[in-house]
Amino acid sequence: MKKFTNARIYRQHDQVSEILVENGAIKEIGKDLSKADEEIDLKGRLVVPPYVDAHLHLDYVYTGRTTGATNTSGTLFEGIARWHDVKKTQTFEDARTRALKGIREEVSRGVQFIRTHIDVDDPKLTGLKAMLEIREQLKDNVTIQIVAFPQEGMYAYKGGDAMVEEALKMGADCVGAIPHFEWAREIGEKSIHRTVELAVKHDKLIDVHCDETDDVMSRFVQLLNALAMAEGIGTRTTASHTCSFGSADNAYAFRMMGLFQQSGLNFISLPTENAYLQGRQDSYPKRRGLTRVKELWEGGVNVCFGQDSINDPWYPAGNGNLMNILDNGIHLAQTMSFGELDRCLDLITYNGAKTLNVEDQYGIEAGKPANFLVLDADSPFEAVRQRADVLASIRNGEYLFKRPEPRYEVELDVFRKTR
Ligand code: FE2
């Protein structure tokens, strides 16, 4: 048995607790618990469940500077065109090596749950094969969900819908789609119908790249929500991006908000990526590119943040640091009241877990796997204000990593002390 002492557990951080771990699971949380073979003093630091990156493209990582990948316009659509060329040269080994490097970067910053979209508009399904192997090899270190994602369309790419179904049969966890990239609204709608049919037929989750455009006429989320609600699978369905919902008029938005509350649909906002990609045709004022994060969150609709890209044809930066994503997201969404700051860690933890439908194995409670992070802060507010580092990531009771406490000399004459 192992015991972590002096932990301030997120959502119950007003006092310190002990966490007793046995056989990789949390046995008990409380005070004055029984002795353990090993006791680790967390010195009053904040303990949070692992970060969840609910939306990432692991087959694209580190291709941003390869030949032919340069996206000169900085738009989503040029990114897709550049990837079309880059993926022709992708090999299994190359895809595997890059994805592992991306996972390592994410895990080194506290991520233990990743939902990755993998492009299946590829007759060889190279990226998917690499990812299926990695998901199995790493399952004790990091939980990975794979979305069968037709990057160039279910129909704009000939046979894309069949490739999605093939990927689901091979073991992908979620059905993906990109309706705003199909060649006409009607075809985009057809892809949404097909998405829901496939999810029901194969008993899979859904995660659609939905309305990732500033075009206010792009309203595929309405159909996705309606069909998911009719099938009773709203909570198993996710709308990623929904940028156009941030440009929609209030009459439409408020009608939809009520329907989202009924269906239980999940939303993922990708703040850094969409702040960079959207508004490219705007002069000034220039849109922020985000969906209505604040209103969704306030309205009780499940919404979370994700990284989306690490150095690929869509976005040159990105490093799997969810605290950075959160920091950008809460600024862009204007969700920085003290009340919001105290609970915004939900957007990269619990809300992501709900989106992934992994709540049964997630959270700091007796009986759940002993998966948690130790942050270099003593409260959620300080963690967010300081953009606190992750000092340790614990998975099934064992360290995935731990870092030394940061120390530095403050040279101001009036202080002259070591912190
Ligand atoms: Fe994406």
Short mmCIF file of C-alpha atoms and ligand atoms in Angstrom, two decimals:
data_model
loop_
_atom_site.label_atom_id
_atom_site.label_comp_id
_atom_site.label_asym_id
_atom_site.label_seq_id
_atom_site.Cartn_x
_atom_site.Cartn_y
_atom_site.Cartn_z
CA MET A 1 0.00 0.00 0.00
CA LYS A 2 1.03 3.57 -0.68
CA LYS A 3 -0.19 6.75 0.95
CA PHE A 4 -0.11 10.29 -0.43
CA THR A 5 -0.43 12.78 2.43
CA ASN A 6 -1.19 16.53 2.63
CA ALA A 7 -3.06 16.58 -0.67
CA ARG A 8 -5.51 19.34 -1.52
CA ILE A 9 -7.91 17.52 -3.79
CA TYR A 10 -9.59 19.62 -6.49
CA ARG A 11 -13.24 20.35 -5.59
CA GLN A 12 -12.49 19.50 -1.94
CA HIS A 13 -9.30 21.54 -1.53
CA ASP A 14 -10.24 23.63 1.53
CA GLN A 15 -8.48 21.07 3.70
CA VAL A 16 -5.68 18.56 3.19
CA SER A 17 -6.45 14.86 2.82
CA GLU A 18 -4.68 11.55 2.53
CA ILE A 19 -5.06 9.25 -0.45
CA LEU A 20 -4.50 5.56 0.22
CA VAL A 21 -3.63 3.49 -2.84
CA GLU A 22 -3.66 -0.28 -3.16
CA ASN A 23 -3.21 -2.41 -6.28
CA GLY A 24 -3.32 0.64 -8.53
CA ALA A 25 -6.67 1.90 -7.23
CA ILE A 26 -7.75 4.48 -4.67
CA LYS A 27 -8.69 2.53 -1.55
CA GLU A 28 -9.66 5.41 0.72
CA ILE A 29 -9.55 9.21 0.99
CA GLY A 30 -9.67 10.95 4.37
CA LYS A 31 -7.71 11.79 7.51
CA ASP A 32 -5.55 9.59 9.73
CA LEU A 33 -5.83 6.61 7.40
CA SER A 34 -3.99 3.39 8.12
CA LYS A 35 -0.18 3.22 7.75
CA ALA A 36 1.28 2.36 4.36
CA ASP A 37 4.58 0.84 3.20
CA GLU A 38 5.41 4.07 1.42
CA GLU A 39 4.23 7.56 2.38
CA ILE A 40 4.63 10.56 0.07
CA ASP A 41 4.14 14.07 1.44
CA LEU A 42 2.50 16.33 -1.16
CA LYS A 43 3.03 19.40 1.06
CA GLY A 44 -0.46 20.86 0.60
CA ARG A 45 -0.31 20.93 -3.18
CA LEU A 46 -3.35 20.72 -5.42
CA VAL A 47 -4.19 17.25 -6.72
CA VAL A 48 -6.37 17.08 -9.82
CA PRO A 49 -7.51 14.24 -12.05
CA PRO A 50 -5.36 13.79 -15.18
CA TYR A 51 -5.71 16.26 -18.02
CA VAL A 52 -7.91 15.10 -20.88
CA ASP A 53 -6.99 16.16 -24.40
CA ALA A 54 -10.36 15.56 -26.00
CA HIS A 55 -9.34 16.49 -29.53
CA LEU A 56 -5.95 15.90 -31.16
CA HIS A 57 -4.68 14.78 -34.57
CA LEU A 58 -1.83 12.40 -33.78
CA ASP A 59 -1.30 11.35 -37.42
CA TYR A 60 -0.48 14.96 -38.36
CA VAL A 61 1.93 15.88 -35.58
CA TYR A 62 5.32 17.37 -36.58
CA THR A 63 4.47 17.47 -40.31
CA GLY A 64 4.09 21.27 -40.32
CA ARG A 65 7.59 21.97 -41.63
CA THR A 66 7.88 19.05 -44.04
CA THR A 67 8.12 19.67 -47.77
CA GLY A 68 4.82 20.80 -49.26
CA ALA A 69 3.12 21.34 -45.90
CA THR A 70 3.44 25.11 -45.66
CA ASN A 71 0.04 26.75 -45.28
CA THR A 72 0.56 30.26 -46.65
CA SER A 73 -3.01 31.54 -46.21
CA GLY A 74 -3.35 30.17 -42.67
CA THR A 75 -6.84 28.85 -43.41
CA LEU A 76 -8.45 25.54 -42.57
CA PHE A 77 -9.06 24.79 -46.24
CA GLU A 78 -5.46 25.31 -47.33
CA GLY A 79 -4.42 23.09 -44.42
CA ILE A 80 -6.57 20.28 -45.85
CA ALA A 81 -5.08 20.80 -49.31
CA ARG A 82 -1.52 20.68 -47.93
CA TRP A 83 -2.23 17.53 -45.92
CA HIS A 84 -3.64 15.87 -49.08
CA ASP A 85 -0.12 16.05 -50.54
CA VAL A 86 1.81 15.29 -47.37
CA LYS A 87 -0.10 12.11 -46.54
CA LYS A 88 0.82 10.47 -49.84
CA THR A 89 4.32 9.87 -48.52
CA GLN A 90 3.29 8.73 -45.02
CA THR A 91 4.62 5.31 -43.95
CA PHE A 92 3.56 3.16 -41.01
CA GLU A 93 6.89 3.70 -39.27
CA ASP A 94 6.83 7.44 -39.83
CA ALA A 95 3.25 7.73 -38.53
CA ARG A 96 4.07 5.57 -35.53
CA THR A 97 7.24 7.49 -34.63
CA ARG A 98 5.61 10.90 -34.85
CA ALA A 99 2.49 9.85 -32.93
CA LEU A 100 4.60 8.38 -30.12
CA LYS A 101 6.59 11.60 -29.90
CA GLY A 102 3.33 13.58 -29.70
CA ILE A 103 1.93 11.31 -26.99
CA ARG A 104 5.16 11.60 -25.02
CA GLU A 105 4.94 15.39 -25.13
CA GLU A 106 1.33 15.34 -23.98
CA VAL A 107 1.95 12.81 -21.21
CA SER A 108 4.97 14.79 -19.99
CA ARG A 109 2.57 17.67 -19.31
CA GLY A 110 -0.05 15.69 -17.42
CA VAL A 111 -2.34 14.29 -20.12
CA GLN A 112 -3.50 10.72 -19.53
CA PHE A 113 -6.59 10.65 -21.78
CA ILE A 114 -6.46 11.50 -25.50
CA ARG A 115 -9.13 11.37 -28.17
CA THR A 116 -7.34 11.44 -31.51
CA HIS A 117 -8.86 11.90 -34.93
CA ILE A 118 -7.12 9.77 -37.54
CA ASP A 119 -7.58 10.47 -41.26
CA VAL A 120 -9.19 7.44 -42.92
CA ASP A 121 -9.44 8.98 -46.39
CA ASP A 122 -6.50 6.77 -47.29
CA PRO A 123 -6.85 3.47 -49.14
CA LYS A 124 -4.02 1.98 -47.06
CA LEU A 125 -5.31 3.31 -43.71
CA THR A 126 -1.66 3.80 -42.71
CA GLY A 127 -2.24 6.22 -39.85
CA LEU A 128 -5.09 4.13 -38.45
CA LYS A 129 -3.02 0.94 -38.39
CA ALA A 130 -0.21 2.71 -36.54
CA MET A 131 -2.63 4.24 -34.04
CA LEU A 132 -4.48 0.98 -33.32
CA GLU A 133 -1.15 -0.63 -32.45
CA ILE A 134 -0.09 2.27 -30.21
CA ARG A 135 -3.47 2.41 -28.41
CA GLU A 136 -3.01 -1.20 -27.34
CA GLN A 137 0.70 -0.89 -26.46
CA LEU A 138 0.19 2.18 -24.26
CA LYS A 139 -3.16 1.40 -22.65
CA ASP A 140 -1.68 1.16 -19.15
CA ASN A 141 -0.01 4.58 -19.52
CA VAL A 142 -2.53 6.62 -21.44
CA THR A 143 -6.12 6.01 -22.52
CA ILE A 144 -6.50 6.67 -26.24
CA GLN A 145 -9.74 6.88 -28.22
CA ILE A 146 -9.59 6.85 -32.01
CA VAL A 147 -12.02 8.71 -34.26
CA ALA A 148 -12.43 7.38 -37.81
CA PHE A 149 -12.12 10.80 -39.39
CA PRO A 150 -12.61 11.41 -43.16
CA GLN A 151 -10.46 14.55 -43.40
CA GLU A 152 -11.31 15.09 -47.08
CA GLY A 153 -14.97 14.23 -46.67
CA MET A 154 -17.21 11.19 -46.64
CA TYR A 155 -18.39 12.11 -50.15
CA ALA A 156 -16.01 14.84 -51.39
CA TYR A 157 -13.43 12.04 -51.10
CA LYS A 158 -14.78 9.19 -53.20
CA GLY A 159 -15.56 6.21 -51.00
CA GLY A 160 -14.84 8.13 -47.80
CA ASP A 161 -17.97 6.80 -46.10
CA ALA A 162 -16.88 3.22 -46.78
CA MET A 163 -13.42 3.97 -45.38
CA VAL A 164 -15.03 5.26 -42.18
CA GLU A 165 -17.02 2.04 -41.80
CA GLU A 166 -13.95 -0.06 -42.52
CA ALA A 167 -12.04 1.83 -39.78
CA LEU A 168 -14.87 1.21 -37.30
CA LYS A 169 -14.73 -2.53 -38.08
CA MET A 170 -10.96 -2.45 -37.49
CA GLY A 171 -11.47 -1.00 -34.01
CA ALA A 172 -11.88 2.79 -34.15
CA ASP A 173 -13.96 4.02 -31.20
CA CYS A 174 -15.84 6.94 -32.76
CA VAL A 175 -17.43 7.95 -36.04
CA GLY A 176 -16.09 11.21 -37.46
CA ALA A 177 -17.28 13.54 -40.23
CA ILE A 178 -16.59 16.99 -41.71
CA PRO A 179 -19.90 18.21 -43.15
CA HIS A 180 -18.77 21.81 -43.81
CA PHE A 181 -16.10 20.47 -46.18
CA GLU A 182 -18.54 18.45 -48.34
CA TRP A 183 -19.34 20.14 -51.66
CA ALA A 184 -22.88 21.26 -50.82
CA ARG A 185 -25.05 21.64 -47.75
CA GLU A 186 -27.23 18.70 -48.78
CA ILE A 187 -24.20 16.44 -49.02
CA GLY A 188 -22.96 17.67 -45.65
CA GLU A 189 -26.35 16.72 -44.23
CA LYS A 190 -26.10 13.32 -45.89
CA SER A 191 -22.78 12.81 -44.09
CA ILE A 192 -24.42 13.62 -40.74
CA HIS A 193 -27.19 11.08 -41.41
CA ARG A 194 -24.55 8.49 -42.33
CA THR A 195 -22.53 9.29 -39.20
CA VAL A 196 -25.45 8.61 -36.89
CA GLU A 197 -26.45 5.46 -38.81
CA LEU A 198 -22.92 4.08 -38.51
CA ALA A 199 -22.72 4.90 -34.80
CA VAL A 200 -25.97 3.08 -34.10
CA LYS A 201 -25.09 0.14 -36.35
CA HIS A 202 -21.63 -0.41 -34.83
CA ASP A 203 -22.38 0.86 -31.31
CA LYS A 204 -19.73 3.62 -31.46
CA LEU A 205 -19.36 7.15 -30.12
CA ILE A 206 -19.61 10.16 -32.45
CA ASP A 207 -17.25 13.14 -32.79
CA VAL A 208 -17.89 15.41 -35.77
CA HIS A 209 -15.71 18.28 -36.97
CA CYS A 210 -18.81 20.44 -37.11
CA ASP A 211 -19.18 23.94 -38.57
CA GLU A 212 -15.47 24.81 -38.37
CA THR A 213 -16.09 27.94 -40.39
CA ASP A 214 -17.11 31.55 -39.86
CA ASP A 215 -20.00 31.02 -42.29
CA VAL A 216 -23.12 31.69 -40.23
CA MET A 217 -25.10 29.55 -42.66
CA SER A 218 -23.15 26.48 -41.58
CA ARG A 219 -25.57 24.91 -39.07
CA PHE A 220 -24.83 21.19 -39.23
CA VAL A 221 -24.81 21.05 -35.44
CA GLN A 222 -28.60 21.46 -35.57
CA LEU A 223 -29.03 18.24 -37.56
CA LEU A 224 -26.38 16.34 -35.60
CA ASN A 225 -28.08 17.25 -32.35
CA ALA A 226 -31.56 16.37 -33.64
CA LEU A 227 -30.55 12.96 -35.00
CA ALA A 228 -28.52 12.08 -31.89
CA MET A 229 -31.42 13.13 -29.67
CA ALA A 230 -33.86 11.04 -31.70
CA GLU A 231 -31.61 8.00 -31.25
CA GLY A 232 -31.09 8.72 -27.55
CA ILE A 233 -27.32 8.98 -28.02
CA GLY A 234 -26.80 12.70 -27.32
CA THR A 235 -24.39 12.11 -24.44
CA ARG A 236 -22.35 9.76 -26.67
CA THR A 237 -22.12 12.45 -29.36
CA THR A 238 -19.72 15.38 -29.64
CA ALA A 239 -19.64 18.47 -31.83
CA SER A 240 -16.04 19.66 -32.20
CA HIS A 241 -15.20 23.26 -33.12
CA THR A 242 -18.72 24.68 -33.95
CA CYS A 243 -16.98 28.01 -34.74
CA SER A 244 -19.94 29.29 -36.74
CA PHE A 245 -22.08 29.02 -33.60
CA GLY A 246 -19.95 31.89 -32.29
CA SER A 247 -21.14 33.99 -35.24
CA ALA A 248 -24.77 32.87 -35.18
CA ASP A 249 -27.59 35.24 -34.27
CA ASN A 250 -29.10 35.00 -30.81
CA ALA A 251 -32.54 33.82 -31.93
CA TYR A 252 -31.00 30.66 -33.44
CA ALA A 253 -28.42 30.24 -30.70
CA PHE A 254 -30.86 30.39 -27.81
CA ARG A 255 -33.27 27.97 -29.50
CA MET A 256 -30.36 25.56 -29.99
CA MET A 257 -29.11 25.99 -26.44
CA GLY A 258 -32.37 24.57 -25.12
CA LEU A 259 -32.13 21.60 -27.49
CA PHE A 260 -28.50 20.93 -26.49
CA GLN A 261 -29.58 20.85 -22.85
CA GLN A 262 -32.21 18.27 -23.76
CA SER A 263 -29.92 16.04 -25.81
CA GLY A 264 -26.83 16.12 -23.59
CA LEU A 265 -24.61 16.79 -26.64
CA ASN A 266 -20.93 17.44 -25.80
CA PHE A 267 -18.91 20.33 -27.21
CA ILE A 268 -15.17 20.67 -27.72
CA SER A 269 -13.62 24.07 -28.33
CA LEU A 270 -10.07 24.32 -29.69
CA PRO A 271 -9.05 27.82 -28.61
CA THR A 272 -5.50 28.21 -29.89
CA GLU A 273 -6.16 26.51 -33.22
CA ASN A 274 -9.38 28.33 -34.03
CA ALA A 275 -8.16 31.72 -32.84
CA TYR A 276 -5.36 31.22 -35.38
CA LEU A 277 -7.40 29.78 -38.28
CA GLN A 278 -10.70 31.62 -38.15
CA GLY A 279 -11.54 35.18 -39.09
CA ARG A 280 -9.10 35.02 -42.00
CA GLN A 281 -11.60 36.60 -44.39
CA ASP A 282 -12.59 39.26 -41.85
CA SER A 283 -11.06 42.72 -41.97
CA TYR A 284 -11.87 44.46 -38.69
CA PRO A 285 -13.53 43.75 -36.37
CA LYS A 286 -12.03 40.25 -36.58
CA ARG A 287 -13.81 37.30 -34.99
CA ARG A 288 -12.20 35.26 -32.24
CA GLY A 289 -13.08 31.94 -33.88
CA LEU A 290 -14.49 30.24 -30.82
CA THR A 291 -17.89 28.74 -30.27
CA ARG A 292 -20.10 30.10 -27.47
CA VAL A 293 -18.08 28.51 -24.68
CA LYS A 294 -19.31 30.84 -21.95
CA GLU A 295 -22.99 30.40 -22.75
CA LEU A 296 -22.69 26.62 -23.15
CA TRP A 297 -20.85 26.31 -19.84
CA GLU A 298 -23.27 28.60 -18.00
CA GLY A 299 -26.20 26.76 -19.57
CA GLY A 300 -25.09 23.41 -18.18
CA VAL A 301 -24.09 22.01 -21.58
CA ASN A 302 -20.93 19.94 -21.37
CA VAL A 303 -18.01 21.79 -22.97
CA CYS A 304 -14.27 21.17 -22.81
CA PHE A 305 -11.03 22.30 -24.47
CA GLY A 306 -8.47 20.42 -26.59
CA GLN A 307 -5.10 20.97 -28.26
CA ASP A 308 -6.11 19.91 -31.82
CA SER A 309 -2.73 20.34 -33.50
CA ILE A 310 0.95 20.00 -32.74
CA ASN A 311 3.00 21.55 -35.54
CA ASP A 312 0.98 20.46 -38.58
CA PRO A 313 -0.31 22.09 -41.79
CA TRP A 314 -3.08 23.82 -39.83
CA TYR A 315 -1.16 25.21 -36.85
CA PRO A 316 2.60 25.66 -36.43
CA ALA A 317 2.88 25.48 -32.63
CA GLY A 318 1.28 23.29 -29.93
CA ASN A 319 3.00 21.11 -27.35
CA GLY A 320 0.29 19.22 -25.44
CA ASN A 321 0.30 21.69 -22.57
CA LEU A 322 -3.37 21.76 -21.58
CA MET A 323 -2.75 24.52 -19.04
CA ASN A 324 -1.70 26.73 -21.95
CA ILE A 325 -4.84 25.74 -23.86
CA LEU A 326 -6.96 26.54 -20.82
CA ASP A 327 -5.24 29.90 -20.36
CA ASN A 328 -5.91 30.89 -23.97
CA GLY A 329 -9.44 29.50 -23.87
CA ILE A 330 -10.62 31.36 -20.80
CA HIS A 331 -9.24 34.64 -22.17
CA LEU A 332 -10.86 34.22 -25.58
CA ALA A 333 -14.15 33.02 -24.06
CA GLN A 334 -14.09 35.78 -21.41
CA THR A 335 -14.69 33.29 -18.61
CA MET A 336 -12.47 34.80 -15.92
CA SER A 337 -14.71 35.83 -13.05
CA PHE A 338 -13.31 34.51 -9.76
CA GLY A 339 -16.11 31.94 -9.71
CA GLU A 340 -15.14 30.77 -13.19
CA LEU A 341 -11.43 30.75 -12.39
CA ASP A 342 -12.07 28.54 -9.35
CA ARG A 343 -13.70 25.84 -11.46
CA CYS A 344 -12.31 26.28 -14.99
CA LEU A 345 -9.93 23.35 -14.52
CA ASP A 346 -13.10 21.33 -15.26
CA LEU A 347 -12.64 22.35 -18.91
CA ILE A 348 -9.48 20.24 -19.24
CA THR A 349 -10.39 17.52 -16.70
CA TYR A 350 -13.90 16.39 -15.74
CA ASN A 351 -15.70 17.89 -18.75
CA GLY A 352 -13.25 16.18 -21.10
CA ALA A 353 -13.79 12.86 -19.33
CA LYS A 354 -17.54 13.27 -19.73
CA THR A 355 -17.08 13.97 -23.44
CA LEU A 356 -15.02 10.79 -23.80
CA ASN A 357 -17.61 8.80 -21.82
CA VAL A 358 -14.90 7.56 -19.43
CA GLU A 359 -16.37 8.87 -16.18
CA ASP A 360 -16.56 5.36 -14.71
CA GLN A 361 -12.73 5.26 -14.60
CA TYR A 362 -12.11 8.96 -13.93
CA GLY A 363 -12.00 11.14 -10.81
CA ILE A 364 -10.36 11.12 -7.40
CA GLU A 365 -12.66 8.77 -5.47
CA ALA A 366 -12.34 5.50 -3.60
CA GLY A 367 -12.68 2.56 -5.99
CA LYS A 368 -11.41 4.44 -9.05
CA PRO A 369 -7.96 3.92 -10.63
CA ALA A 370 -5.29 5.94 -8.80
CA ASN A 371 -4.77 8.39 -11.65
CA PHE A 372 -4.01 11.97 -10.70
CA LEU A 373 -1.67 14.95 -11.07
CA VAL A 374 0.15 17.03 -8.47
CA LEU A 375 0.24 20.69 -9.48
CA ASP A 376 2.72 23.30 -8.24
CA ALA A 377 -0.04 25.34 -6.56
CA ASP A 378 -2.23 25.13 -3.49
CA SER A 379 -5.60 26.09 -5.01
CA PRO A 380 -7.37 25.97 -8.37
CA PHE A 381 -7.21 29.77 -8.60
CA GLU A 382 -3.44 29.84 -8.05
CA ALA A 383 -2.96 26.91 -10.45
CA VAL A 384 -4.67 28.83 -13.24
CA ARG A 385 -3.24 32.25 -12.36
CA GLN A 386 0.30 30.86 -12.24
CA ARG A 387 -0.29 28.39 -15.10
CA ALA A 388 1.14 25.88 -12.67
CA ASP A 389 3.46 23.12 -13.79
CA VAL A 390 2.59 19.48 -13.27
CA LEU A 391 5.06 18.20 -10.67
CA ALA A 392 3.94 14.57 -10.90
CA SER A 393 1.62 12.39 -12.95
CA ILE A 394 0.46 9.21 -11.26
CA ARG A 395 -1.17 6.39 -13.18
CA ASN A 396 -2.52 3.29 -11.46
CA GLY A 397 -0.64 4.39 -8.33
CA GLU A 398 2.78 4.61 -10.06
CA TYR A 399 4.67 7.66 -11.31
CA LEU A 400 4.49 8.33 -15.04
CA PHE A 401 6.87 11.13 -14.19
CA LYS A 402 7.86 13.45 -11.40
CA ARG A 403 9.89 16.62 -11.59
CA PRO A 404 11.96 18.38 -8.98
CA GLU A 405 10.35 21.38 -7.34
CA PRO A 406 11.38 24.54 -9.21
CA ARG A 407 13.77 26.80 -7.31
CA TYR A 408 15.18 30.14 -8.27
CA GLU A 409 16.96 33.05 -6.68
CA VAL A 410 15.10 36.35 -6.48
CA GLU A 411 17.73 39.04 -6.82
CA LEU A 412 15.76 42.07 -5.59
CA ASP A 413 17.75 43.73 -2.82
CA VAL A 414 14.78 44.02 -0.50
CA PHE A 415 14.10 40.29 -0.66
CA ARG A 416 17.41 38.49 -1.22
CA LYS A 417 15.99 35.13 -0.33
CA THR A 418 15.55 31.76 -1.96
CA ARG A 419 12.11 30.58 -2.92
FE FE2 B 1 -9.51 18.78 -35.53
#
